[in-house]
PDB file of C-alpha atoms and ligand atoms in Angstrom:
ATOM      1  CA  MET A   1      -5.497 -10.592  -0.180  1.00 47.00           C
ATOM      2  CA  SER A   2      -6.363 -12.676   1.896  1.00 61.00           C
ATOM      3  CA  GLU A   3      -9.502 -10.087   3.599  1.00 81.00           C
ATOM      4  CA  GLN A   4     -12.918 -10.465   2.340  1.00 93.00           C
ATOM      5  CA  LEU A   5     -14.905  -8.084  -0.025  1.00 97.00           C
ATOM      6  CA  LEU A   6     -16.029  -5.094   2.395  1.00 97.00           C
ATOM      7  CA  LEU A   7     -18.396  -2.874  -0.172  1.00 98.00           C
ATOM      8  CA  ARG A   8     -19.699  -4.639  -3.582  1.00 98.00           C
ATOM      9  CA  VAL A   9     -22.556  -2.001  -5.496  1.00 98.00           C
ATOM     10  CA  ARG A  10     -23.747  -3.497  -8.349  1.00 98.00           C
ATOM     11  CA  ASP A  11     -25.474  -1.927 -11.256  1.00 98.00           C
ATOM     12  CA  LEU A  12     -26.676   1.156  -9.772  1.00 98.00           C
ATOM     13  CA  ALA A  13     -28.987   3.806 -10.785  1.00 98.00           C
ATOM     14  CA  TYR A  14     -30.869   6.964  -9.653  1.00 98.00           C
ATOM     15  CA  ASP A  15     -33.483   9.024 -11.352  1.00 96.00           C
ATOM     16  CA  TYR A  16     -35.243  11.971 -10.282  1.00 95.00           C
ATOM     17  CA  GLY A  17     -37.963  11.467 -11.479  1.00 91.00           C
ATOM     18  CA  SER A  18     -37.548  12.265 -15.465  1.00 86.00           C
ATOM     19  CA  PHE A  19     -33.916  13.806 -15.150  1.00 88.00           C
ATOM     20  CA  PHE A  20     -31.110  10.093 -14.241  1.00 90.00           C
ATOM     21  CA  GLY A  21     -28.484  11.109 -11.837  1.00 95.00           C
ATOM     22  CA  CYS A  22     -26.500   7.811 -12.028  1.00 97.00           C
ATOM     23  CA  GLN A  23     -26.199   5.696 -14.434  1.00 95.00           C
ATOM     24  CA  ASN A  24     -25.114   1.451 -14.681  1.00 95.00           C
ATOM     25  CA  VAL A  25     -21.985   2.132 -11.342  1.00 97.00           C
ATOM     26  CA  SER A  26     -20.440  -0.580 -10.156  1.00 98.00           C
ATOM     27  CA  PHE A  27     -17.592  -1.265  -8.734  1.00 98.00           C
ATOM     28  CA  ASP A  28     -15.375  -3.292  -5.024  1.00 98.00           C
ATOM     29  CA  LEU A  29     -14.209  -2.187  -2.580  1.00 98.00           C
ATOM     30  CA  TYR A  30     -11.565  -4.120  -0.167  1.00 97.00           C
ATOM     31  CA  PRO A  31     -10.962  -3.245   3.767  1.00 95.00           C
ATOM     32  CA  GLY A  32      -7.573  -0.707   2.759  1.00 94.00           C
ATOM     33  CA  GLU A  33      -8.840   0.330  -0.537  1.00 96.00           C
ATOM     34  CA  VAL A  34      -9.545   4.020  -1.154  1.00 97.00           C
ATOM     35  CA  LEU A  35     -11.552   4.477  -5.216  1.00 98.00           C
ATOM     36  CA  GLY A  36     -11.872   7.718  -6.021  1.00 97.00           C
ATOM     37  CA  VAL A  37     -14.954   9.916  -7.826  1.00 98.00           C
ATOM     38  CA  VAL A  38     -14.042  12.346 -10.464  1.00 96.00           C
ATOM     39  CA  GLY A  39     -15.808  14.051 -13.363  1.00 93.00           C
ATOM     40  CA  GLU A  40     -17.100  17.424 -13.576  1.00 87.00           C
ATOM     41  CA  SER A  41     -20.479  19.074 -11.606  1.00 88.00           C
ATOM     42  CA  GLY A  42     -23.964  17.422 -12.702  1.00 90.00           C
ATOM     43  CA  ALA A  43     -21.315  14.120 -13.633  1.00 93.00           C
ATOM     44  CA  GLY A  44     -23.601  12.316 -10.315  1.00 95.00           C
ATOM     45  CA  LYS A  45     -20.866  11.447  -7.760  1.00 95.00           C
ATOM     46  CA  THR A  46     -22.763  12.937  -5.085  1.00 93.00           C
ATOM     47  CA  THR A  47     -26.234  11.689  -6.379  1.00 96.00           C
ATOM     48  CA  LEU A  48     -23.729   8.223  -5.701  1.00 97.00           C
ATOM     49  CA  LEU A  49     -22.493   9.327  -2.164  1.00 96.00           C
ATOM     50  CA  ARG A  50     -25.804   9.866  -1.022  1.00 96.00           C
ATOM     51  CA  CYS A  51     -27.291   6.721  -2.067  1.00 97.00           C
ATOM     52  CA  LEU A  52     -24.731   4.531   0.233  1.00 97.00           C
ATOM     53  CA  SER A  53     -24.806   6.118   2.249  1.00 95.00           C
ATOM     54  CA  THR A  54     -28.714   5.105   2.084  1.00 95.00           C
ATOM     55  CA  GLU A  55     -29.765   8.808   1.549  1.00 95.00           C
ATOM     56  CA  LEU A  56     -31.350   8.100  -1.288  1.00 96.00           C
ATOM     57  CA  GLU A  57     -32.651   4.589  -2.209  1.00 96.00           C
ATOM     58  CA  PRO A  58     -31.112   3.905  -6.183  1.00 97.00           C
ATOM     59  CA  THR A  59     -33.623   3.122  -8.596  1.00 97.00           C
ATOM     60  CA  ALA A  60     -31.862   0.192  -9.849  1.00 97.00           C
ATOM     61  CA  GLY A  61     -28.744  -2.053  -8.240  1.00 98.00           C
ATOM     62  CA  GLU A  62     -27.393  -2.944  -5.547  1.00 97.00           C
ATOM     63  CA  ILE A  63     -25.466  -1.707  -2.828  1.00 98.00           C
ATOM     64  CA  ALA A  64     -24.157  -4.811  -0.691  1.00 98.00           C
ATOM     65  CA  TYR A  65     -21.824  -4.569   2.450  1.00 98.00           C
ATOM     66  CA  ARG A  66     -19.937  -6.983   5.079  1.00 97.00           C
ATOM     67  CA  ALA A  67     -20.854  -5.876   8.148  1.00 94.00           C
ATOM     68  CA  GLY A  68     -18.287  -7.179  11.650  1.00 90.00           C
ATOM     69  CA  ASN A  69     -16.908 -10.402   9.902  1.00 87.00           C
ATOM     70  CA  GLY A  70     -20.778 -11.803   8.267  1.00 93.00           C
ATOM     71  CA  PRO A  71     -22.745 -11.928   5.034  1.00 95.00           C
ATOM     72  CA  LEU A  72     -22.278  -9.181   2.397  1.00 96.00           C
ATOM     73  CA  ARG A  73     -25.985  -7.932   2.811  1.00 96.00           C
ATOM     74  CA  ASP A  74     -27.929  -5.653   0.855  1.00 97.00           C
ATOM     75  CA  VAL A  75     -28.026  -1.757   3.108  1.00 97.00           C
ATOM     76  CA  PHE A  76     -31.466  -1.641   1.262  1.00 96.00           C
ATOM     77  CA  SER A  77     -32.702  -5.342   3.038  1.00 95.00           C
ATOM     78  CA  LEU A  78     -31.232  -4.006   6.744  1.00 95.00           C
ATOM     79  CA  SER A  79     -34.344  -2.076   9.434  1.00 95.00           C
ATOM     80  CA  GLU A  80     -33.836   0.813   9.831  1.00 93.00           C
ATOM     81  CA  PRO A  81     -32.271   0.571  13.471  1.00 93.00           C
ATOM     82  CA  GLU A  82     -29.496  -1.724  11.340  1.00 93.00           C
ATOM     83  CA  ARG A  83     -29.350   0.711   8.969  1.00 94.00           C
ATOM     84  CA  ARG A  84     -28.096   3.844  11.831  1.00 92.00           C
ATOM     85  CA  MET A  85     -25.634   2.195  13.707  1.00 92.00           C
ATOM     86  CA  LEU A  86     -23.762   0.901  10.276  1.00 94.00           C
ATOM     87  CA  LEU A  87     -24.508   5.307  10.171  1.00 93.00           C
ATOM     88  CA  ARG A  88     -22.933   5.972  13.632  1.00 92.00           C
ATOM     89  CA  THR A  89     -20.791   2.927  13.995  1.00 94.00           C
ATOM     90  CA  GLU A  90     -18.949   1.535  10.537  1.00 95.00           C
ATOM     91  CA  TRP A  91     -19.483   4.355   9.185  1.00 97.00           C
ATOM     92  CA  GLY A  92     -18.667   7.397   8.629  1.00 95.00           C
ATOM     93  CA  LEU A  93     -19.385  10.707   6.528  1.00 95.00           C
ATOM     94  CA  VAL A  94     -17.583  13.332   5.782  1.00 94.00           C
ATOM     95  CA  HIS A  95     -19.015  16.007   4.253  1.00 93.00           C
ATOM     96  CA  GLN A  96     -17.682  18.856   1.962  1.00 89.00           C
ATOM     97  CA  ASN A  97     -18.351  21.531   4.368  1.00 92.00           C
ATOM     98  CA  PRO A  98     -17.621  20.364   8.196  1.00 93.00           C
ATOM     99  CA  ARG A  99     -20.525  22.380   9.504  1.00 93.00           C
ATOM    100  CA  ASP A 100     -23.254  19.862   7.946  1.00 94.00           C
ATOM    101  CA  GLY A 101     -21.071  17.189   9.859  1.00 95.00           C
ATOM    102  CA  LEU A 102     -20.480  19.077  13.518  1.00 96.00           C
ATOM    103  CA  ARG A 103     -23.141  19.731  16.425  1.00 95.00           C
ATOM    104  CA  LEU A 104     -22.060  23.651  16.382  1.00 94.00           C
ATOM    105  CA  ASN A 105     -23.125  24.535  20.093  1.00 94.00           C
ATOM    106  CA  VAL A 106     -20.914  21.827  21.064  1.00 96.00           C
ATOM    107  CA  SER A 107     -17.210  21.973  21.972  1.00 97.00           C
ATOM    108  CA  ALA A 108     -14.742  19.787  19.863  1.00 97.00           C
ATOM    109  CA  GLY A 109     -14.271  17.593  22.330  1.00 97.00           C
ATOM    110  CA  GLY A 110     -18.368  17.063  22.535  1.00 97.00           C
ATOM    111  CA  ASN A 111     -18.734  16.539  18.388  1.00 97.00           C
ATOM    112  CA  VAL A 112     -16.251  13.699  18.846  1.00 97.00           C
ATOM    113  CA  GLY A 113     -17.418  12.011  21.963  1.00 96.00           C
ATOM    114  CA  GLU A 114     -21.489  12.494  21.359  1.00 94.00           C
ATOM    115  CA  ARG A 115     -20.802   9.448  18.403  1.00 93.00           C
ATOM    116  CA  LEU A 116     -19.315   7.209  21.190  1.00 93.00           C
ATOM    117  CA  MET A 117     -22.297   8.295  23.217  1.00 92.00           C
ATOM    118  CA  ALA A 118     -24.648   7.110  19.903  1.00 89.00           C
ATOM    119  CA  VAL A 119     -23.856   4.141  20.361  1.00 87.00           C
ATOM    120  CA  GLY A 120     -24.195   3.213  24.287  1.00 88.00           C
ATOM    121  CA  ASP A 121     -20.589   4.851  26.264  1.00 89.00           C
ATOM    122  CA  ARG A 122     -21.355   5.701  28.963  1.00 90.00           C
ATOM    123  CA  HIS A 123     -17.976   6.120  30.570  1.00 93.00           C
ATOM    124  CA  TYR A 124     -17.171   9.749  31.557  1.00 93.00           C
ATOM    125  CA  GLY A 125     -13.788   8.834  31.456  1.00 95.00           C
ATOM    126  CA  HIS A 126     -13.885   6.605  28.433  1.00 95.00           C
ATOM    127  CA  ILE A 127     -15.065   8.999  26.560  1.00 96.00           C
ATOM    128  CA  ARG A 128     -12.887  12.092  27.149  1.00 97.00           C
ATOM    129  CA  ASP A 129      -9.798  10.164  27.169  1.00 97.00           C
ATOM    130  CA  GLN A 130     -11.850   8.315  23.202  1.00 96.00           C
ATOM    131  CA  ALA A 131     -12.254  12.319  22.163  1.00 97.00           C
ATOM    132  CA  ALA A 132      -8.946  13.884  23.366  1.00 97.00           C
ATOM    133  CA  HIS A 133      -7.392  10.073  21.770  1.00 95.00           C
ATOM    134  CA  TRP A 134      -8.991  11.349  18.186  1.00 94.00           C
ATOM    135  CA  LEU A 135      -8.143  15.492  18.441  1.00 95.00           C
ATOM    136  CA  SER A 136      -4.332  13.987  19.264  1.00 93.00           C
ATOM    137  CA  GLN A 137      -4.795  11.963  15.745  1.00 91.00           C
ATOM    138  CA  VAL A 138      -5.844  14.583  13.780  1.00 90.00           C
ATOM    139  CA  GLU A 139      -3.948  17.259  15.015  1.00 90.00           C
ATOM    140  CA  ILE A 140      -6.039  19.248  17.125  1.00 94.00           C
ATOM    141  CA  ASP A 141      -5.391  20.486  20.232  1.00 96.00           C
ATOM    142  CA  LEU A 142      -5.903  19.453  23.179  1.00 96.00           C
ATOM    143  CA  SER A 143      -6.039  23.071  25.009  1.00 98.00           C
ATOM    144  CA  ARG A 144      -8.437  24.329  21.703  1.00 97.00           C
ATOM    145  CA  MET A 145     -10.882  20.507  23.335  1.00 97.00           C
ATOM    146  CA  ASP A 146     -13.718  22.219  25.384  1.00 98.00           C
ATOM    147  CA  ASP A 147     -13.708  24.983  22.433  1.00 98.00           C
ATOM    148  CA  MET A 148     -16.533  25.597  20.195  1.00 98.00           C
ATOM    149  CA  PRO A 149     -16.085  24.537  16.233  1.00 97.00           C
ATOM    150  CA  THR A 150     -17.353  28.008  15.300  1.00 96.00           C
ATOM    151  CA  THR A 151     -13.677  29.334  16.999  1.00 97.00           C
ATOM    152  CA  PHE A 152     -11.725  27.429  14.963  1.00 96.00           C
ATOM    153  CA  SER A 153     -10.393  27.579  11.415  1.00 93.00           C
ATOM    154  CA  GLY A 154     -12.239  25.362   7.951  1.00 91.00           C
ATOM    155  CA  GLY A 155      -9.337  23.376   8.304  1.00 91.00           C
ATOM    156  CA  MET A 156      -9.718  22.248  12.149  1.00 93.00           C
ATOM    157  CA  GLN A 157     -12.820  22.361  11.641  1.00 95.00           C
ATOM    158  CA  GLN A 158     -12.799  19.184   9.150  1.00 92.00           C
ATOM    159  CA  ARG A 159      -9.812  17.667  11.144  1.00 93.00           C
ATOM    160  CA  VAL A 160     -12.780  17.731  13.827  1.00 95.00           C
ATOM    161  CA  GLN A 161     -15.576  16.449  11.555  1.00 94.00           C
ATOM    162  CA  ILE A 162     -12.733  13.471  10.580  1.00 94.00           C
ATOM    163  CA  ALA A 163     -11.977  12.593  14.647  1.00 94.00           C
ATOM    164  CA  ARG A 164     -15.889  12.824  15.187  1.00 95.00           C
ATOM    165  CA  ASN A 165     -16.654  10.189  12.419  1.00 94.00           C
ATOM    166  CA  LEU A 166     -13.547   8.060  13.129  1.00 93.00           C
ATOM    167  CA  VAL A 167     -14.230   7.846  17.641  1.00 94.00           C
ATOM    168  CA  THR A 168     -15.554   4.406  16.496  1.00 93.00           C
ATOM    169  CA  ASN A 169     -13.961   2.942  14.450  1.00 91.00           C
ATOM    170  CA  PRO A 170     -15.282   2.982  11.710  1.00 94.00           C
ATOM    171  CA  ARG A 171     -14.635   0.431   8.231  1.00 96.00           C
ATOM    172  CA  LEU A 172     -15.975   2.742   6.007  1.00 97.00           C
ATOM    173  CA  LEU A 173     -15.029   6.673   4.773  1.00 96.00           C
ATOM    174  CA  LEU A 174     -17.700   8.350   2.160  1.00 97.00           C
ATOM    175  CA  MET A 175     -16.129  11.683   1.863  1.00 95.00           C
ATOM    176  CA  ASP A 176     -17.833  14.007  -0.390  1.00 93.00           C
ATOM    177  CA  GLU A 177     -14.794  17.178  -1.665  1.00 90.00           C
ATOM    178  CA  PRO A 178     -13.171  16.321   2.097  1.00 89.00           C
ATOM    179  CA  THR A 179     -10.423  19.342   1.410  1.00 87.00           C
ATOM    180  CA  GLY A 180     -12.882  21.539  -0.835  1.00 84.00           C
ATOM    181  CA  GLY A 181     -13.142  24.744   0.006  1.00 78.00           C
ATOM    182  CA  LEU A 182      -9.302  25.651   2.205  1.00 81.00           C
ATOM    183  CA  ASP A 183      -6.363  26.220   1.166  1.00 82.00           C
ATOM    184  CA  VAL A 184      -4.519  25.175  -0.914  1.00 84.00           C
ATOM    185  CA  SER A 185      -1.521  24.187   2.594  1.00 84.00           C
ATOM    186  CA  VAL A 186      -4.370  23.722   4.501  1.00 83.00           C
ATOM    187  CA  GLN A 187      -5.359  21.314   1.358  1.00 85.00           C
ATOM    188  CA  ALA A 188      -2.335  19.373   1.699  1.00 87.00           C
ATOM    189  CA  ARG A 189      -1.561  19.580   5.345  1.00 85.00           C
ATOM    190  CA  LEU A 190      -5.304  16.761   5.537  1.00 85.00           C
ATOM    191  CA  LEU A 191      -4.529  15.820   2.302  1.00 89.00           C
ATOM    192  CA  ASP A 192      -1.521  13.278   4.499  1.00 89.00           C
ATOM    193  CA  LEU A 193      -3.393  13.474   7.530  1.00 87.00           C
ATOM    194  CA  LEU A 194      -6.072  11.577   5.911  1.00 89.00           C
ATOM    195  CA  ARG A 195      -3.200   9.445   3.690  1.00 91.00           C
ATOM    196  CA  ARG A 196      -1.827   7.649   6.943  1.00 91.00           C
ATOM    197  CA  LEU A 197      -5.377   7.775   8.999  1.00 89.00           C
ATOM    198  CA  VAL A 198      -6.261   5.774   5.452  1.00 91.00           C
ATOM    199  CA  SER A 199      -3.485   3.578   5.638  1.00 92.00           C
ATOM    200  CA  GLU A 200      -2.665   3.015   9.033  1.00 92.00           C
ATOM    201  CA  LEU A 201      -7.042   1.476  10.208  1.00 91.00           C
ATOM    202  CA  ASN A 202      -7.090   0.093   6.833  1.00 94.00           C
ATOM    203  CA  LEU A 203     -10.361   1.425   5.987  1.00 95.00           C
ATOM    204  CA  ALA A 204     -11.981   1.564   2.601  1.00 96.00           C
ATOM    205  CA  ALA A 205     -12.948   4.963   1.598  1.00 96.00           C
ATOM    206  CA  VAL A 206     -14.993   6.885  -1.690  1.00 98.00           C
ATOM    207  CA  ILE A 207     -13.901  10.333  -1.702  1.00 96.00           C
ATOM    208  CA  VAL A 208     -15.256  12.372  -4.340  1.00 95.00           C
ATOM    209  CA  THR A 209     -13.645  15.302  -5.514  1.00 92.00           C
ATOM    210  CA  HIS A 210     -13.431  17.376  -8.304  1.00 86.00           C
ATOM    211  CA  ASP A 211      -9.361  17.339  -8.164  1.00 88.00           C
ATOM    212  CA  LEU A 212      -7.272  14.816  -9.539  1.00 91.00           C
ATOM    213  CA  GLY A 213      -4.750  15.796  -7.582  1.00 89.00           C
ATOM    214  CA  VAL A 214      -6.780  14.165  -4.519  1.00 91.00           C
ATOM    215  CA  VAL A 215      -7.149  11.064  -6.288  1.00 93.00           C
ATOM    216  CA  ARG A 216      -3.900  10.831  -7.030  1.00 93.00           C
ATOM    217  CA  LEU A 217      -2.408  10.958  -3.664  1.00 91.00           C
ATOM    218  CA  LEU A 218      -5.243   9.098  -2.325  1.00 93.00           C
ATOM    219  CA  ALA A 219      -7.338   7.222  -4.361  1.00 96.00           C
ATOM    220  CA  HIS A 220      -6.318   3.358  -5.041  1.00 97.00           C
ATOM    221  CA  HIS A 221      -9.122   3.032  -8.304  1.00 98.00           C
ATOM    222  CA  LEU A 222     -10.317   6.238  -9.804  1.00 98.00           C
ATOM    223  CA  MET A 223     -13.335   6.969 -11.096  1.00 98.00           C
ATOM    224  CA  VAL A 224     -14.351   9.043 -13.889  1.00 97.00           C
ATOM    225  CA  MET A 225     -18.251  10.106 -14.604  1.00 97.00           C
ATOM    226  CA  GLN A 226     -19.472  11.882 -16.968  1.00 95.00           C
ATOM    227  CA  GLY A 227     -23.043  12.806 -17.132  1.00 93.00           C
ATOM    228  CA  GLY A 228     -23.768  10.166 -14.178  1.00 94.00           C
ATOM    229  CA  LYS A 229     -22.378   7.792 -16.460  1.00 95.00           C
ATOM    230  CA  VAL A 230     -19.005   5.993 -15.259  1.00 97.00           C
ATOM    231  CA  VAL A 231     -17.104   6.727 -18.970  1.00 97.00           C
ATOM    232  CA  GLU A 232     -13.440   5.105 -17.213  1.00 97.00           C
ATOM    233  CA  HIS A 233     -13.050   3.139 -13.905  1.00 97.00           C
ATOM    234  CA  GLY A 234      -9.226   1.691 -13.144  1.00 98.00           C
ATOM    235  CA  LEU A 235      -6.537   1.434 -11.727  1.00 98.00           C
ATOM    236  CA  THR A 236      -5.583   5.530 -10.083  1.00 97.00           C
ATOM    237  CA  ASP A 237      -1.393   6.039 -11.824  1.00 96.00           C
ATOM    238  CA  GLN A 238      -3.366   3.893 -14.595  1.00 97.00           C
ATOM    239  CA  VAL A 239      -6.048   6.042 -16.104  1.00 97.00           C
ATOM    240  CA  LEU A 240      -4.494   9.543 -15.227  1.00 96.00           C
ATOM    241  CA  ASP A 241      -1.301   8.372 -16.428  1.00 96.00           C
ATOM    242  CA  ASP A 242      -3.176   6.221 -20.275  1.00 97.00           C
ATOM    243  CA  PRO A 243      -6.137   7.785 -19.670  1.00 96.00           C
ATOM    244  CA  GLN A 244      -8.699   5.899 -22.702  1.00 97.00           C
ATOM    245  CA  HIS A 245     -11.681   7.780 -23.411  1.00 96.00           C
ATOM    246  CA  PRO A 246     -11.263  11.381 -24.240  1.00 96.00           C
ATOM    247  CA  TYR A 247     -13.487  13.472 -21.450  1.00 95.00           C
ATOM    248  CA  THR A 248     -11.002  11.968 -19.152  1.00 95.00           C
ATOM    249  CA  GLN A 249      -7.783  12.783 -21.513  1.00 95.00           C
ATOM    250  CA  ARG A 250      -9.399  16.568 -21.688  1.00 93.00           C
ATOM    251  CA  LEU A 251      -9.380  16.402 -17.623  1.00 91.00           C
ATOM    252  CA  VAL A 252      -6.531  14.882 -17.523  1.00 92.00           C
ATOM    253  CA  SER A 253      -5.014  17.186 -19.817  1.00 90.00           C
ATOM    254  CA  SER A 254      -6.156  20.857 -18.963  1.00 84.00           C
ATOM    255  CA  ILE A 255      -4.508  19.757 -15.420  1.00 73.00           C
ATOM    256  CA  LEU A 256      -1.549  19.089 -16.662  1.00 58.00           C
ATOM    257  CA  ARG A 257      -1.392  22.767 -18.745  1.00 57.00           C
ATOM    258  CA  VAL A 258      -1.738  24.708 -15.587  1.00 48.00           C
TER     259      VAL A 258
HETATM  260  N1  ATP B 301     -32.542  17.584  -6.714  1.00 70.85           N
HETATM  261  C1  ATP B 301     -32.777  16.826  -7.541  1.00 70.85           C
HETATM  262  N2  ATP B 301     -33.302  16.722  -9.024  1.00 70.85           N
HETATM  263  C2  ATP B 301     -33.492  16.974  -9.711  1.00 70.85           C
HETATM  264  N3  ATP B 301     -32.207  16.566 -10.385  1.00 70.85           N
HETATM  265  C3  ATP B 301     -31.263  16.682  -9.845  1.00 70.85           C
HETATM  266  C4  ATP B 301     -31.378  16.835  -7.502  1.00 70.85           C
HETATM  267  N4  ATP B 301     -29.797  16.184  -8.048  1.00 70.85           N
HETATM  268  C5  ATP B 301     -28.801  16.101  -9.355  1.00 70.85           C
HETATM  269  N5  ATP B 301     -29.809  16.446  -9.226  1.00 70.85           N
HETATM  270  C6  ATP B 301     -29.179  16.266 -11.779  1.00 70.85           C
HETATM  271  O1  ATP B 301     -28.742  14.562 -10.945  1.00 70.85           O
HETATM  272  C7  ATP B 301     -27.414  15.127 -12.247  1.00 70.85           C
HETATM  273  C8  ATP B 301     -26.391  14.830 -11.115  1.00 70.85           C
HETATM  274  O2  ATP B 301     -26.132  15.621  -9.992  1.00 70.85           O
HETATM  275  P1  ATP B 301     -25.286  15.306  -8.534  1.00 70.85           P
HETATM  276  O3  ATP B 301     -25.502  16.996  -7.730  1.00 70.85           O
HETATM  277  O4  ATP B 301     -25.139  14.009  -8.623  1.00 70.85           O
HETATM  278  O5  ATP B 301     -23.419  15.861  -9.990  1.00 70.85           O
HETATM  279  P2  ATP B 301     -22.392  16.206  -9.122  1.00 70.85           P
HETATM  280  O6  ATP B 301     -21.294  15.060 -10.063  1.00 70.85           O
HETATM  281  O7  ATP B 301     -22.024  15.912  -7.665  1.00 70.85           O
HETATM  282  O8  ATP B 301     -22.368  17.424  -9.340  1.00 70.85           O
HETATM  283  P3  ATP B 301     -20.792  18.751  -9.015  1.00 70.85           P
HETATM  284  O9  ATP B 301     -20.069  18.465  -8.366  1.00 70.85           O
HETATM  285  O10 ATP B 301     -21.629  19.915  -9.183  1.00 70.85           O
HETATM  286  O11 ATP B 301     -21.743  18.714  -7.365  1.00 70.85           O
HETATM  287  C9  ATP B 301     -27.274  16.017 -12.726  1.00 70.85           C
HETATM  288  O12 ATP B 301     -27.885  16.431 -13.240  1.00 70.85           O
HETATM  289  C10 ATP B 301     -28.535  17.171 -11.806  1.00 70.85           C
HETATM  290  O13 ATP B 301     -28.985  18.133 -12.098  1.00 70.85           O
END
C-alpha cells in the first residue's frame, strides 16, 4: 500500500482531574481504514473521540494528522484557525444524536450547504447542487430537501448529518455510536450506506460503539477498551474470532449467547 499514514496517535491519555478518562492509546490510521472502538460504559471511548476531535487537549501523548499532502503534524501545534478549518473540511464529526450535529431550524438542504458556505463557497447554484447530490447519496428524497430536520425520522436525521459531513470531501470521519438509538432495520440500512460511502470515498474513520455487529460490518481494526485502557487491538475478525483478553472473551461470548 503506497498511501501515506493519515493519523498517528501515540500514548494518548486524558485525565479528568483525579479520574482518568483514557490512557496509553496508540494507533495508526491510513486512508480507507476504519478503526472500531468498543468497550463497556465508562471505558473511555467518548473521551478518546473528544481528544481526537480536539475538543479535549490530551494530558499526555500525541495526535498527528497529515493535512492535504503535507507532513504529519501534531494537531495541538496547529493554530486555532487551522484546526477549525480541518474540522470544517478534512474532518467529519458524526454525533450519536443527530440533533447535536444539525441545525434544527435550517432545512435539510441548508444544513448540508451551510458547511460549504463555511469554507467560502458563495455560489448559490453550486451549493444547492452539491447539497442535492449529497442528500441523494444518503438516500434522502429530494422532495424533502427544503423541509426542516425536525420533520424527519431519527434515521433520516442521521443521514442528513452524514451528508452535511461529506459535502466538503472529508478524509477522516469520527463517529460516536452513529447507529445508536435507531431501530434494527434502520440501523442495518444505515450501516450498509456507511460501508458503501467509506469504501467509495476512501475515507478513514474511527467509530465508537457498544455494538460488536457494527464493528464486524464496518471496521478493519478493532480496539477494545476497559477502564480507560486498551486491553486488545488487532484486525477485527481476528479479535472477534479469537479474543485473547478475558474482557474481550466475555464481550464476544455475551453476544454469541443471545
Ligand atoms: N466530565 C467528566 N468529569 C469527570 N470524569 C469524567 C467526565 N467524563 C467522563 N469521565 C470519566 O472518564 C471515564 C471514561 O468515560 P467515557 O465517557 O469516555 O466512557 P465511554 O466509554 O464513552 O462510556 P459510554 O459508553 O457510557 O459513553 C469514566 O470513568 C467517566 O466517569
